[in-house]
Amino acid sequence: MPEGHTIHALADRLGRAFAGGPVEASSPQGRFSDEAKRLDGEVVQLARAVGKHLFVEFPDETLHVHLGLIGSFPVKPLGGRPPVEPRGALRLRLLNDDFVADLRGPITCELLDDPQVSSIEAALGPDPLDPAADPERAWDRIRLRRKTIAELLMDQSVLAGVGNVYRCEVLHRHRTNPFTLGTQLKRGTWERIWADLVDLLPLGVAFSQILTLDDQVAEAQLMVADGSTEPIIRESTGERLGGHFERRFAVYQRTGLACPRCGKTVRDKDVAGRRLYWCANCQRRH
Ligand SMILES: [Zn+2]
């Protein structure tokens, strides 16, 4: 499932391609035809993400999209050529003279008014990619819950945007046992996890790939600081994962392999329907 950084990158991309001008909207598949007609010819004001939710604001209403497990919404430059003929289950196509964006397979695609948008946002926890986010709101939802931190980090009403890869990796980075209950988690541990997510997620946005290993994070941060990520960001259409860095993790999908920190075996377990990966040695229960 796309994690929050993917949706933020998508919002940036849609904004660069469409904001400030009118857009042609259509639903070649037919399932969103009436709504697409309402958007057709309207001006895109802004595209933004809150966690895994995408909001594209038009003058009178807002397009709300959640990609779910298999959805995709690539934004491609036309380069002076006409767009390719729509094929398959294409829910929504946005088009202008320079770009085409094709939405397929979302679990949510709907038009909302402002109160409806507000109510979705109110139900979400703080998003580490939002500079104005208040981590106390998440802490208030963690510290009283007798659920594991592994579950709480993925609960979008606690924290918006974190998915399975980031939760496994960030718990490993902070040597935190994933089965620690919210009521048992130390405030300092939560503060370090939040601060780390605030550092890590923008790298995910910039490179369209999740980076959590210290060597890759350090190199990525240098590239962000000197602006050399700009061409990577501009060339990414969102069709595939970024490829600047080798796809490597400490624990995610590494069952049976050695933990890069201590050499002991990485384990896995199904928790609330998603596979959790952790090192039972350096993420020991205290
Ligand atoms: Zn270890």
CSV table of N, CA, C and O and ligand atoms in Angstrom, one decimal, residues 172 259 262 279 282, ligand 1:
chain,number,residue,atom,x,y,z
A,172,HIS,N,12.7,-0.5,14.7
A,172,HIS,CA,14.1,-1.0,14.7
A,172,HIS,C,15.1,0.1,15.0
A,172,HIS,O,16.0,-0.1,15.8
A,259,CYS,N,20.1,-9.4,11.4
A,259,CYS,CA,19.9,-7.9,11.7
A,259,CYS,C,21.2,-7.2,11.4
A,259,CYS,O,22.3,-7.6,11.9
A,262,CYS,N,23.0,-6.2,15.0
A,262,CYS,CA,23.5,-7.1,16.0
A,262,CYS,C,23.8,-8.5,15.4
A,262,CYS,O,24.4,-9.3,16.1
A,279,CYS,N,13.8,-7.4,15.1
A,279,CYS,CA,14.9,-8.1,15.6
A,279,CYS,C,14.6,-8.4,17.1
A,279,CYS,O,14.5,-7.4,17.9
A,282,CYS,N,17.8,-6.9,19.4
A,282,CYS,CA,18.0,-5.5,19.7
A,282,CYS,C,16.7,-4.7,19.9
A,282,CYS,O,16.7,-3.5,20.3
B,1,ZN,ZN,19.3,-6.7,16.0
